[in-house]
Amino acid sequence: MHYVAIVTVLALIEFLFFGALVGRARARHGIAAPAVSGNEVFERYFRVQMNTLEQLVLFLPSLWIFAHYASATWAAGLGAVFIIGRAIYCRSYVRDPKSRSLGFVLTALPTLIMIVGILVQAVRALMAEQ
């Protein structure tokens, strides 16, 4: 579970980093808080941060539950793919939002795999109890 904890912290640090990028873009493009629009580049950074928050809501519980029911090693590996996917997503989305597909897939697929894995393992455990 140590690797799962490390992946969790790295995902949270990445999210904080994206927040810092939003702050920097806000200052660079003169977007005063609480505004979240007014410059396309700023809006891209902001959307990356908000989309990452949306993904973390699914990813973090899936990571820990999958580690418990299936495999902590696989959970950590899938989590690493998620973190790399988020970095690719950020870079590509800021450059050109139409090019975000690879980063999105590398984010969504690990979470989907873990969600399905949790369901399968939980049903198996339930069936074994009966």
Short mmCIF file of N, CA, C and O in Angstrom, two decimals:
data_model
loop_
_atom_site.label_atom_id
_atom_site.label_comp_id
_atom_site.label_asym_id
_atom_site.label_seq_id
_atom_site.Cartn_x
_atom_site.Cartn_y
_atom_site.Cartn_z
N MET A 1 0.81 -1.20 0.00
CA MET A 1 0.00 0.00 0.00
C MET A 1 0.86 1.26 0.00
O MET A 1 0.34 2.34 -0.23
N HIS A 2 2.15 1.11 0.24
CA HIS A 2 3.03 2.28 0.25
C HIS A 2 3.03 2.97 -1.11
O HIS A 2 2.99 4.21 -1.19
N TYR A 3 3.08 2.17 -2.16
CA TYR A 3 3.08 2.76 -3.50
C TYR A 3 1.76 3.47 -3.81
O TYR A 3 1.74 4.51 -4.47
N VAL A 4 0.68 2.92 -3.31
CA VAL A 4 -0.63 3.55 -3.51
C VAL A 4 -0.66 4.91 -2.80
O VAL A 4 -1.16 5.90 -3.34
N ALA A 5 -0.10 4.96 -1.61
CA ALA A 5 -0.02 6.23 -0.88
C ALA A 5 0.84 7.24 -1.64
O ALA A 5 0.49 8.43 -1.75
N ILE A 6 1.96 6.78 -2.18
CA ILE A 6 2.84 7.67 -2.95
C ILE A 6 2.12 8.19 -4.18
O ILE A 6 2.18 9.39 -4.49
N VAL A 7 1.44 7.32 -4.90
CA VAL A 7 0.70 7.74 -6.09
C VAL A 7 -0.38 8.76 -5.71
O VAL A 7 -0.59 9.75 -6.40
N THR A 8 -1.05 8.52 -4.59
CA THR A 8 -2.08 9.45 -4.13
C THR A 8 -1.49 10.84 -3.89
O THR A 8 -2.03 11.85 -4.37
N VAL A 9 -0.38 10.88 -3.18
CA VAL A 9 0.26 12.17 -2.89
C VAL A 9 0.75 12.83 -4.18
O VAL A 9 0.60 14.05 -4.36
N LEU A 10 1.31 12.06 -5.09
CA LEU A 10 1.77 12.63 -6.36
C LEU A 10 0.60 13.21 -7.17
O LEU A 10 0.74 14.27 -7.79
N ALA A 11 -0.53 12.52 -7.16
CA ALA A 11 -1.71 13.04 -7.87
C ALA A 11 -2.18 14.35 -7.25
O ALA A 11 -2.56 15.30 -7.96
N LEU A 12 -2.13 14.43 -5.93
CA LEU A 12 -2.54 15.66 -5.24
C LEU A 12 -1.54 16.80 -5.50
O LEU A 12 -1.94 17.95 -5.70
N ILE A 13 -0.25 16.47 -5.50
CA ILE A 13 0.77 17.48 -5.82
C ILE A 13 0.59 17.98 -7.24
O ILE A 13 0.70 19.19 -7.52
N GLU A 14 0.30 17.07 -8.16
CA GLU A 14 0.05 17.47 -9.55
C GLU A 14 -1.13 18.44 -9.62
O GLU A 14 -1.07 19.45 -10.32
N PHE A 15 -2.19 18.15 -8.87
CA PHE A 15 -3.35 19.03 -8.85
C PHE A 15 -2.97 20.40 -8.29
O PHE A 15 -3.40 21.44 -8.83
N LEU A 16 -2.18 20.43 -7.23
CA LEU A 16 -1.71 21.71 -6.69
C LEU A 16 -0.87 22.47 -7.70
O LEU A 16 -0.99 23.70 -7.83
N PHE A 17 -0.04 21.75 -8.44
CA PHE A 17 0.77 22.36 -9.49
C PHE A 17 -0.11 22.98 -10.57
O PHE A 17 0.14 24.10 -11.02
N PHE A 18 -1.16 22.27 -10.97
CA PHE A 18 -2.09 22.83 -11.95
C PHE A 18 -2.74 24.09 -11.41
O PHE A 18 -2.97 25.05 -12.15
N GLY A 19 -3.05 24.11 -10.12
CA GLY A 19 -3.59 25.32 -9.51
C GLY A 19 -2.61 26.48 -9.58
O GLY A 19 -3.00 27.63 -9.83
N ALA A 20 -1.34 26.19 -9.36
CA ALA A 20 -0.30 27.23 -9.48
C ALA A 20 -0.21 27.74 -10.91
O ALA A 20 -0.03 28.94 -11.14
N LEU A 21 -0.35 26.84 -11.88
CA LEU A 21 -0.34 27.26 -13.28
C LEU A 21 -1.52 28.19 -13.57
O LEU A 21 -1.38 29.17 -14.32
N VAL A 22 -2.67 27.91 -12.98
CA VAL A 22 -3.84 28.77 -13.15
C VAL A 22 -3.55 30.14 -12.56
O VAL A 22 -3.84 31.17 -13.18
N GLY A 23 -2.97 30.17 -11.37
CA GLY A 23 -2.62 31.45 -10.75
C GLY A 23 -1.64 32.25 -11.58
O GLY A 23 -1.79 33.47 -11.75
N ARG A 24 -0.66 31.57 -12.11
CA ARG A 24 0.33 32.24 -12.97
C ARG A 24 -0.33 32.76 -14.24
O ARG A 24 -0.07 33.90 -14.66
N ALA A 25 -1.20 31.97 -14.84
CA ALA A 25 -1.90 32.40 -16.06
C ALA A 25 -2.83 33.57 -15.74
O ALA A 25 -2.98 34.49 -16.54
N ARG A 26 -3.46 33.52 -14.58
CA ARG A 26 -4.34 34.61 -14.15
C ARG A 26 -3.55 35.93 -14.09
O ARG A 26 -3.99 36.95 -14.62
N ALA A 27 -2.39 35.89 -13.47
CA ALA A 27 -1.55 37.09 -13.36
C ALA A 27 -1.02 37.53 -14.73
O ALA A 27 -1.05 38.72 -15.06
N ARG A 28 -0.56 36.56 -15.51
CA ARG A 28 0.04 36.87 -16.81
C ARG A 28 -0.97 37.51 -17.77
O ARG A 28 -0.61 38.39 -18.56
N HIS A 29 -2.23 37.09 -17.68
CA HIS A 29 -3.23 37.57 -18.64
C HIS A 29 -4.21 38.57 -18.03
O HIS A 29 -5.20 38.93 -18.67
N GLY A 30 -3.93 39.00 -16.81
CA GLY A 30 -4.73 40.06 -16.20
C GLY A 30 -6.17 39.68 -15.89
O GLY A 30 -7.07 40.49 -16.03
N ILE A 31 -6.37 38.46 -15.45
CA ILE A 31 -7.72 38.00 -15.10
C ILE A 31 -7.85 38.08 -13.59
O ILE A 31 -7.33 37.25 -12.85
N ALA A 32 -8.55 39.11 -13.11
CA ALA A 32 -8.70 39.31 -11.67
C ALA A 32 -9.74 38.34 -11.10
O ALA A 32 -10.78 38.12 -11.71
N ALA A 33 -9.41 37.79 -9.95
CA ALA A 33 -10.37 36.91 -9.26
C ALA A 33 -11.60 37.73 -8.90
O ALA A 33 -11.50 38.90 -8.61
N PRO A 34 -12.78 37.19 -8.97
CA PRO A 34 -13.15 35.78 -9.14
C PRO A 34 -13.43 35.39 -10.59
O PRO A 34 -13.96 34.31 -10.84
N ALA A 35 -13.10 36.24 -11.56
CA ALA A 35 -13.39 35.94 -12.97
C ALA A 35 -12.68 34.65 -13.39
O ALA A 35 -11.57 34.36 -12.95
N VAL A 36 -13.35 33.87 -14.23
CA VAL A 36 -12.76 32.65 -14.76
C VAL A 36 -12.82 32.63 -16.29
O VAL A 36 -12.74 31.58 -16.91
N SER A 37 -12.98 33.80 -16.85
CA SER A 37 -12.98 33.92 -18.31
C SER A 37 -12.40 35.28 -18.69
O SER A 37 -12.25 36.16 -17.85
N GLY A 38 -12.09 35.40 -19.96
CA GLY A 38 -11.58 36.67 -20.45
C GLY A 38 -10.32 36.53 -21.30
O GLY A 38 -9.95 37.46 -22.00
N ASN A 39 -9.66 35.40 -21.19
CA ASN A 39 -8.48 35.13 -22.01
C ASN A 39 -8.47 33.65 -22.32
O ASN A 39 -8.56 32.82 -21.40
N GLU A 40 -8.33 33.29 -23.57
CA GLU A 40 -8.43 31.89 -23.97
C GLU A 40 -7.35 31.01 -23.33
O GLU A 40 -7.63 29.89 -22.91
N VAL A 41 -6.14 31.49 -23.25
CA VAL A 41 -5.07 30.69 -22.66
C VAL A 41 -5.33 30.47 -21.17
O VAL A 41 -5.20 29.35 -20.66
N PHE A 42 -5.72 31.53 -20.47
CA PHE A 42 -6.08 31.37 -19.06
C PHE A 42 -7.19 30.35 -18.90
O PHE A 42 -7.13 29.48 -18.02
N GLU A 43 -8.21 30.45 -19.73
CA GLU A 43 -9.34 29.54 -19.64
C GLU A 43 -8.92 28.10 -19.86
O GLU A 43 -9.47 27.17 -19.24
N ARG A 44 -7.94 27.86 -20.69
CA ARG A 44 -7.44 26.50 -20.91
C ARG A 44 -6.79 25.95 -19.63
O ARG A 44 -7.05 24.81 -19.23
N TYR A 45 -5.95 26.75 -19.01
CA TYR A 45 -5.34 26.33 -17.74
C TYR A 45 -6.41 26.06 -16.69
O TYR A 45 -6.34 25.06 -15.95
N PHE A 46 -7.39 26.95 -16.61
CA PHE A 46 -8.46 26.79 -15.65
C PHE A 46 -9.24 25.51 -15.91
O PHE A 46 -9.56 24.75 -14.98
N ARG A 47 -9.54 25.21 -17.16
CA ARG A 47 -10.28 23.99 -17.50
C ARG A 47 -9.47 22.73 -17.17
O ARG A 47 -10.01 21.73 -16.74
N VAL A 48 -8.16 22.79 -17.39
CA VAL A 48 -7.32 21.64 -17.02
C VAL A 48 -7.44 21.38 -15.53
O VAL A 48 -7.63 20.24 -15.09
N GLN A 49 -7.35 22.45 -14.72
CA GLN A 49 -7.45 22.28 -13.28
C GLN A 49 -8.83 21.74 -12.88
O GLN A 49 -8.93 20.81 -12.08
N MET A 50 -9.88 22.29 -13.44
CA MET A 50 -11.23 21.85 -13.07
C MET A 50 -11.51 20.43 -13.55
O MET A 50 -12.11 19.63 -12.84
N ASN A 51 -11.04 20.10 -14.76
CA ASN A 51 -11.23 18.74 -15.25
C ASN A 51 -10.45 17.75 -14.40
O ASN A 51 -10.92 16.64 -14.13
N THR A 52 -9.27 18.15 -13.96
CA THR A 52 -8.49 17.28 -13.09
C THR A 52 -9.21 17.05 -11.77
O THR A 52 -9.26 15.92 -11.26
N LEU A 53 -9.80 18.09 -11.22
CA LEU A 53 -10.59 17.93 -10.00
C LEU A 53 -11.73 16.95 -10.22
O LEU A 53 -11.98 16.06 -9.38
N GLU A 54 -12.42 17.09 -11.34
CA GLU A 54 -13.52 16.17 -11.66
C GLU A 54 -13.01 14.73 -11.76
O GLU A 54 -13.67 13.80 -11.29
N GLN A 55 -11.85 14.55 -12.36
CA GLN A 55 -11.29 13.20 -12.50
C GLN A 55 -10.82 12.63 -11.16
O GLN A 55 -10.94 11.43 -10.91
N LEU A 56 -10.27 13.49 -10.29
CA LEU A 56 -9.80 13.02 -8.99
C LEU A 56 -10.93 12.46 -8.13
O LEU A 56 -10.71 11.54 -7.34
N VAL A 57 -12.13 13.00 -8.30
CA VAL A 57 -13.29 12.51 -7.54
C VAL A 57 -13.54 11.04 -7.84
O VAL A 57 -13.93 10.27 -6.96
N LEU A 58 -13.31 10.61 -9.06
CA LEU A 58 -13.45 9.20 -9.43
C LEU A 58 -12.18 8.40 -9.14
O LEU A 58 -12.23 7.26 -8.68
N PHE A 59 -11.05 9.00 -9.45
CA PHE A 59 -9.77 8.30 -9.38
C PHE A 59 -9.37 7.89 -7.96
O PHE A 59 -9.01 6.73 -7.72
N LEU A 60 -9.41 8.82 -7.02
CA LEU A 60 -8.87 8.53 -5.69
C LEU A 60 -9.61 7.41 -4.96
O LEU A 60 -8.96 6.48 -4.46
N PRO A 61 -10.94 7.45 -4.89
CA PRO A 61 -11.60 6.31 -4.24
C PRO A 61 -11.38 5.00 -5.00
O PRO A 61 -11.19 3.94 -4.39
N SER A 62 -11.38 5.08 -6.33
CA SER A 62 -11.16 3.87 -7.14
C SER A 62 -9.78 3.29 -6.86
O SER A 62 -9.63 2.07 -6.75
N LEU A 63 -8.80 4.14 -6.76
CA LEU A 63 -7.43 3.70 -6.49
C LEU A 63 -7.36 2.90 -5.19
O LEU A 63 -6.82 1.79 -5.16
N TRP A 64 -7.92 3.43 -4.13
CA TRP A 64 -7.82 2.79 -2.83
C TRP A 64 -8.70 1.55 -2.72
O TRP A 64 -8.28 0.53 -2.14
N ILE A 65 -9.88 1.60 -3.27
CA ILE A 65 -10.75 0.42 -3.21
C ILE A 65 -10.19 -0.70 -4.07
O ILE A 65 -10.18 -1.86 -3.67
N PHE A 66 -9.67 -0.35 -5.25
CA PHE A 66 -9.05 -1.35 -6.12
C PHE A 66 -7.84 -1.97 -5.43
O PHE A 66 -7.62 -3.18 -5.51
N ALA A 67 -7.04 -1.15 -4.77
CA ALA A 67 -5.87 -1.67 -4.05
C ALA A 67 -6.29 -2.68 -2.99
O ALA A 67 -5.62 -3.69 -2.79
N HIS A 68 -7.41 -2.43 -2.35
CA HIS A 68 -7.91 -3.34 -1.31
C HIS A 68 -8.47 -4.64 -1.91
O HIS A 68 -8.13 -5.73 -1.45
N TYR A 69 -9.32 -4.51 -2.92
CA TYR A 69 -10.01 -5.68 -3.47
C TYR A 69 -9.18 -6.47 -4.48
O TYR A 69 -9.35 -7.68 -4.60
N ALA A 70 -8.33 -5.79 -5.21
CA ALA A 70 -7.63 -6.46 -6.30
C ALA A 70 -6.13 -6.54 -6.05
O ALA A 70 -5.62 -7.59 -5.67
N SER A 71 -5.42 -5.43 -6.24
CA SER A 71 -3.97 -5.44 -6.13
C SER A 71 -3.43 -4.04 -5.90
O SER A 71 -3.68 -3.14 -6.70
N ALA A 72 -2.68 -3.88 -4.83
CA ALA A 72 -2.06 -2.59 -4.56
C ALA A 72 -1.02 -2.26 -5.63
O ALA A 72 -0.87 -1.10 -6.03
N THR A 73 -0.31 -3.27 -6.10
CA THR A 73 0.71 -3.04 -7.13
C THR A 73 0.07 -2.56 -8.43
O THR A 73 0.53 -1.58 -9.03
N TRP A 74 -0.99 -3.24 -8.85
CA TRP A 74 -1.69 -2.81 -10.06
C TRP A 74 -2.33 -1.44 -9.88
O TRP A 74 -2.34 -0.62 -10.79
N ALA A 75 -2.87 -1.20 -8.71
CA ALA A 75 -3.47 0.12 -8.43
C ALA A 75 -2.43 1.21 -8.56
O ALA A 75 -2.68 2.25 -9.20
N ALA A 76 -1.25 0.99 -7.99
CA ALA A 76 -0.19 1.99 -8.08
C ALA A 76 0.26 2.19 -9.54
O ALA A 76 0.49 3.32 -9.97
N GLY A 77 0.36 1.10 -10.28
CA GLY A 77 0.74 1.20 -11.70
C GLY A 77 -0.28 1.96 -12.51
O GLY A 77 0.06 2.84 -13.31
N LEU A 78 -1.55 1.63 -12.31
CA LEU A 78 -2.62 2.35 -13.02
C LEU A 78 -2.66 3.81 -12.57
O LEU A 78 -2.90 4.70 -13.38
N GLY A 79 -2.38 4.04 -11.30
CA GLY A 79 -2.32 5.41 -10.81
C GLY A 79 -1.20 6.21 -11.45
O GLY A 79 -1.36 7.39 -11.75
N ALA A 80 -0.07 5.56 -11.66
CA ALA A 80 1.05 6.24 -12.33
C ALA A 80 0.66 6.62 -13.76
O ALA A 80 0.98 7.72 -14.23
N VAL A 81 -0.06 5.73 -14.44
CA VAL A 81 -0.53 6.04 -15.79
C VAL A 81 -1.48 7.25 -15.74
O VAL A 81 -1.40 8.15 -16.58
N PHE A 82 -2.35 7.29 -14.74
CA PHE A 82 -3.27 8.42 -14.56
C PHE A 82 -2.49 9.73 -14.44
O PHE A 82 -2.82 10.72 -15.09
N ILE A 83 -1.46 9.74 -13.59
CA ILE A 83 -0.69 10.95 -13.36
C ILE A 83 0.02 11.39 -14.65
O ILE A 83 0.00 12.58 -14.99
N ILE A 84 0.60 10.46 -15.35
CA ILE A 84 1.25 10.78 -16.63
C ILE A 84 0.21 11.30 -17.62
O ILE A 84 0.44 12.27 -18.34
N GLY A 85 -0.93 10.65 -17.65
CA GLY A 85 -2.02 11.09 -18.53
C GLY A 85 -2.46 12.51 -18.25
O GLY A 85 -2.72 13.29 -19.16
N ARG A 86 -2.55 12.85 -16.97
CA ARG A 86 -2.94 14.22 -16.59
C ARG A 86 -1.91 15.23 -17.06
O ARG A 86 -2.25 16.32 -17.52
N ALA A 87 -0.63 14.89 -16.95
CA ALA A 87 0.43 15.79 -17.41
C ALA A 87 0.35 16.00 -18.93
O ALA A 87 0.45 17.12 -19.43
N ILE A 88 0.14 14.91 -19.65
CA ILE A 88 -0.02 15.00 -21.11
C ILE A 88 -1.26 15.80 -21.45
O ILE A 88 -1.25 16.64 -22.35
N TYR A 89 -2.35 15.55 -20.73
CA TYR A 89 -3.59 16.28 -20.94
C TYR A 89 -3.36 17.78 -20.76
O TYR A 89 -3.79 18.59 -21.59
N CYS A 90 -2.69 18.15 -19.69
CA CYS A 90 -2.43 19.57 -19.42
C CYS A 90 -1.64 20.20 -20.56
O CYS A 90 -2.03 21.24 -21.09
N ARG A 91 -0.55 19.58 -20.90
CA ARG A 91 0.32 20.14 -21.93
C ARG A 91 -0.41 20.26 -23.27
O ARG A 91 -0.34 21.29 -23.95
N SER A 92 -1.12 19.22 -23.66
CA SER A 92 -1.78 19.24 -24.96
C SER A 92 -3.00 20.16 -24.96
O SER A 92 -3.25 20.86 -25.94
N TYR A 93 -3.76 20.19 -23.88
CA TYR A 93 -4.96 21.03 -23.83
C TYR A 93 -4.59 22.51 -23.88
O TYR A 93 -5.26 23.29 -24.56
N VAL A 94 -3.54 22.89 -23.17
CA VAL A 94 -3.13 24.29 -23.19
C VAL A 94 -2.62 24.68 -24.58
O VAL A 94 -2.92 25.76 -25.07
N ARG A 95 -1.91 23.78 -25.22
CA ARG A 95 -1.39 24.06 -26.56
C ARG A 95 -2.52 24.11 -27.58
O ARG A 95 -2.60 25.03 -28.38
N ASP A 96 -3.38 23.10 -27.59
CA ASP A 96 -4.51 23.02 -28.52
C ASP A 96 -5.54 22.05 -27.95
O ASP A 96 -5.29 20.85 -27.94
N PRO A 97 -6.67 22.56 -27.46
CA PRO A 97 -7.66 21.69 -26.82
C PRO A 97 -8.08 20.48 -27.67
O PRO A 97 -8.43 19.45 -27.11
N LYS A 98 -8.00 20.58 -28.97
CA LYS A 98 -8.38 19.45 -29.83
C LYS A 98 -7.39 18.30 -29.73
O LYS A 98 -7.71 17.18 -30.14
N SER A 99 -6.22 18.55 -29.18
CA SER A 99 -5.18 17.51 -29.12
C SER A 99 -5.13 16.80 -27.76
O SER A 99 -4.19 16.08 -27.48
N ARG A 100 -6.16 16.95 -26.95
CA ARG A 100 -6.15 16.42 -25.59
C ARG A 100 -6.50 14.94 -25.49
O ARG A 100 -6.45 14.36 -24.41
N SER A 101 -6.83 14.29 -26.58
CA SER A 101 -7.36 12.92 -26.54
C SER A 101 -6.45 11.92 -25.85
O SER A 101 -6.92 11.13 -25.02
N LEU A 102 -5.18 11.89 -26.18
CA LEU A 102 -4.27 10.91 -25.57
C LEU A 102 -4.24 11.09 -24.05
O LEU A 102 -4.37 10.12 -23.31
N GLY A 103 -4.09 12.31 -23.59
CA GLY A 103 -4.07 12.57 -22.15
C GLY A 103 -5.37 12.17 -21.48
O GLY A 103 -5.37 11.62 -20.38
N PHE A 104 -6.47 12.42 -22.16
CA PHE A 104 -7.77 12.05 -21.59
C PHE A 104 -7.89 10.53 -21.48
O PHE A 104 -8.33 10.01 -20.45
N VAL A 105 -7.50 9.83 -22.52
CA VAL A 105 -7.58 8.35 -22.50
C VAL A 105 -6.69 7.78 -21.41
O VAL A 105 -7.10 6.88 -20.67
N LEU A 106 -5.47 8.33 -21.26
CA LEU A 106 -4.56 7.83 -20.24
C LEU A 106 -5.02 8.19 -18.83
O LEU A 106 -4.51 7.66 -17.85
N THR A 107 -5.98 9.09 -18.72
CA THR A 107 -6.58 9.42 -17.44
C THR A 107 -7.82 8.56 -17.19
O THR A 107 -7.98 7.97 -16.12
N ALA A 108 -8.69 8.51 -18.16
CA ALA A 108 -9.98 7.83 -17.99
C ALA A 108 -9.84 6.30 -17.95
O ALA A 108 -10.52 5.63 -17.17
N LEU A 109 -8.98 5.76 -18.78
CA LEU A 109 -8.86 4.31 -18.88
C LEU A 109 -8.42 3.65 -17.57
O LEU A 109 -9.04 2.67 -17.14
N PRO A 110 -7.37 4.15 -16.89
CA PRO A 110 -7.01 3.53 -15.62
C PRO A 110 -8.14 3.57 -14.59
O PRO A 110 -8.37 2.59 -13.88
N THR A 111 -8.86 4.68 -14.55
CA THR A 111 -9.97 4.78 -13.61
C THR A 111 -11.07 3.79 -13.97
O THR A 111 -11.60 3.10 -13.09
N LEU A 112 -11.38 3.69 -15.24
CA LEU A 112 -12.41 2.75 -15.69
C LEU A 112 -12.01 1.31 -15.37
O LEU A 112 -12.82 0.52 -14.89
N ILE A 113 -10.76 0.99 -15.63
CA ILE A 113 -10.26 -0.37 -15.32
C ILE A 113 -10.42 -0.66 -13.83
O ILE A 113 -10.87 -1.75 -13.45
N MET A 114 -10.07 0.31 -13.01
CA MET A 114 -10.18 0.08 -11.57
C MET A 114 -11.64 -0.04 -11.12
O MET A 114 -11.97 -0.89 -10.29
N ILE A 115 -12.52 0.77 -11.68
CA ILE A 115 -13.94 0.69 -11.31
C ILE A 115 -14.52 -0.67 -11.68
O ILE A 115 -15.21 -1.31 -10.88
N VAL A 116 -14.22 -1.14 -12.88
CA VAL A 116 -14.70 -2.46 -13.31
C VAL A 116 -14.07 -3.55 -12.43
O VAL A 116 -14.75 -4.48 -11.99
N GLY A 117 -12.78 -3.41 -12.16
CA GLY A 117 -12.11 -4.39 -11.30
C GLY A 117 -12.70 -4.46 -9.91
O GLY A 117 -12.85 -5.54 -9.33
N ILE A 118 -13.04 -3.32 -9.36
CA ILE A 118 -13.67 -3.28 -8.03
C ILE A 118 -15.00 -4.03 -8.07
O ILE A 118 -15.29 -4.85 -7.19
N LEU A 119 -15.80 -3.73 -9.06
CA LEU A 119 -17.11 -4.36 -9.17
C LEU A 119 -16.97 -5.88 -9.29
O LEU A 119 -17.65 -6.64 -8.58
N VAL A 120 -16.08 -6.32 -10.14
CA VAL A 120 -15.87 -7.76 -10.34
C VAL A 120 -15.40 -8.40 -9.04
O VAL A 120 -15.94 -9.43 -8.61
N GLN A 121 -14.42 -7.82 -8.39
CA GLN A 121 -13.87 -8.41 -7.17
C GLN A 121 -14.88 -8.38 -6.02
O GLN A 121 -14.97 -9.32 -5.23
N ALA A 122 -15.66 -7.30 -5.93
CA ALA A 122 -16.66 -7.21 -4.87
C ALA A 122 -17.76 -8.24 -5.06
O ALA A 122 -18.20 -8.89 -4.10
N VAL A 123 -18.19 -8.43 -6.30
CA VAL A 123 -19.22 -9.45 -6.57
C VAL A 123 -18.66 -10.84 -6.29
O VAL A 123 -19.34 -11.68 -5.69
N ARG A 124 -17.42 -11.08 -6.69
CA ARG A 124 -16.79 -12.38 -6.40
C ARG A 124 -16.72 -12.64 -4.89
O ARG A 124 -17.03 -13.75 -4.43
N ALA A 125 -16.34 -11.64 -4.14
CA ALA A 125 -16.25 -11.79 -2.69
C ALA A 125 -17.63 -12.04 -2.09
O ALA A 125 -17.77 -12.88 -1.18
N LEU A 126 -18.61 -11.35 -2.60
CA LEU A 126 -19.98 -11.54 -2.13
C LEU A 126 -20.47 -12.95 -2.43
O LEU A 126 -21.08 -13.61 -1.58
N MET A 127 -20.19 -13.42 -3.63
CA MET A 127 -20.60 -14.77 -4.03
C MET A 127 -19.89 -15.83 -3.19
O MET A 127 -20.47 -16.87 -2.87
N ALA A 128 -18.64 -15.59 -2.85
CA ALA A 128 -17.87 -16.55 -2.06
C ALA A 128 -18.42 -16.67 -0.63
O ALA A 128 -18.30 -17.74 -0.02
N GLU A 129 -19.03 -15.61 -0.15
CA GLU A 129 -19.62 -15.63 1.20
C GLU A 129 -20.89 -16.47 1.26
O GLU A 129 -21.31 -16.88 2.31
N GLN A 130 -21.51 -16.69 0.12
CA GLN A 130 -22.81 -17.36 0.12
C GLN A 130 -22.71 -18.83 -0.03
O GLN A 130 -22.07 -19.61 -0.18
#
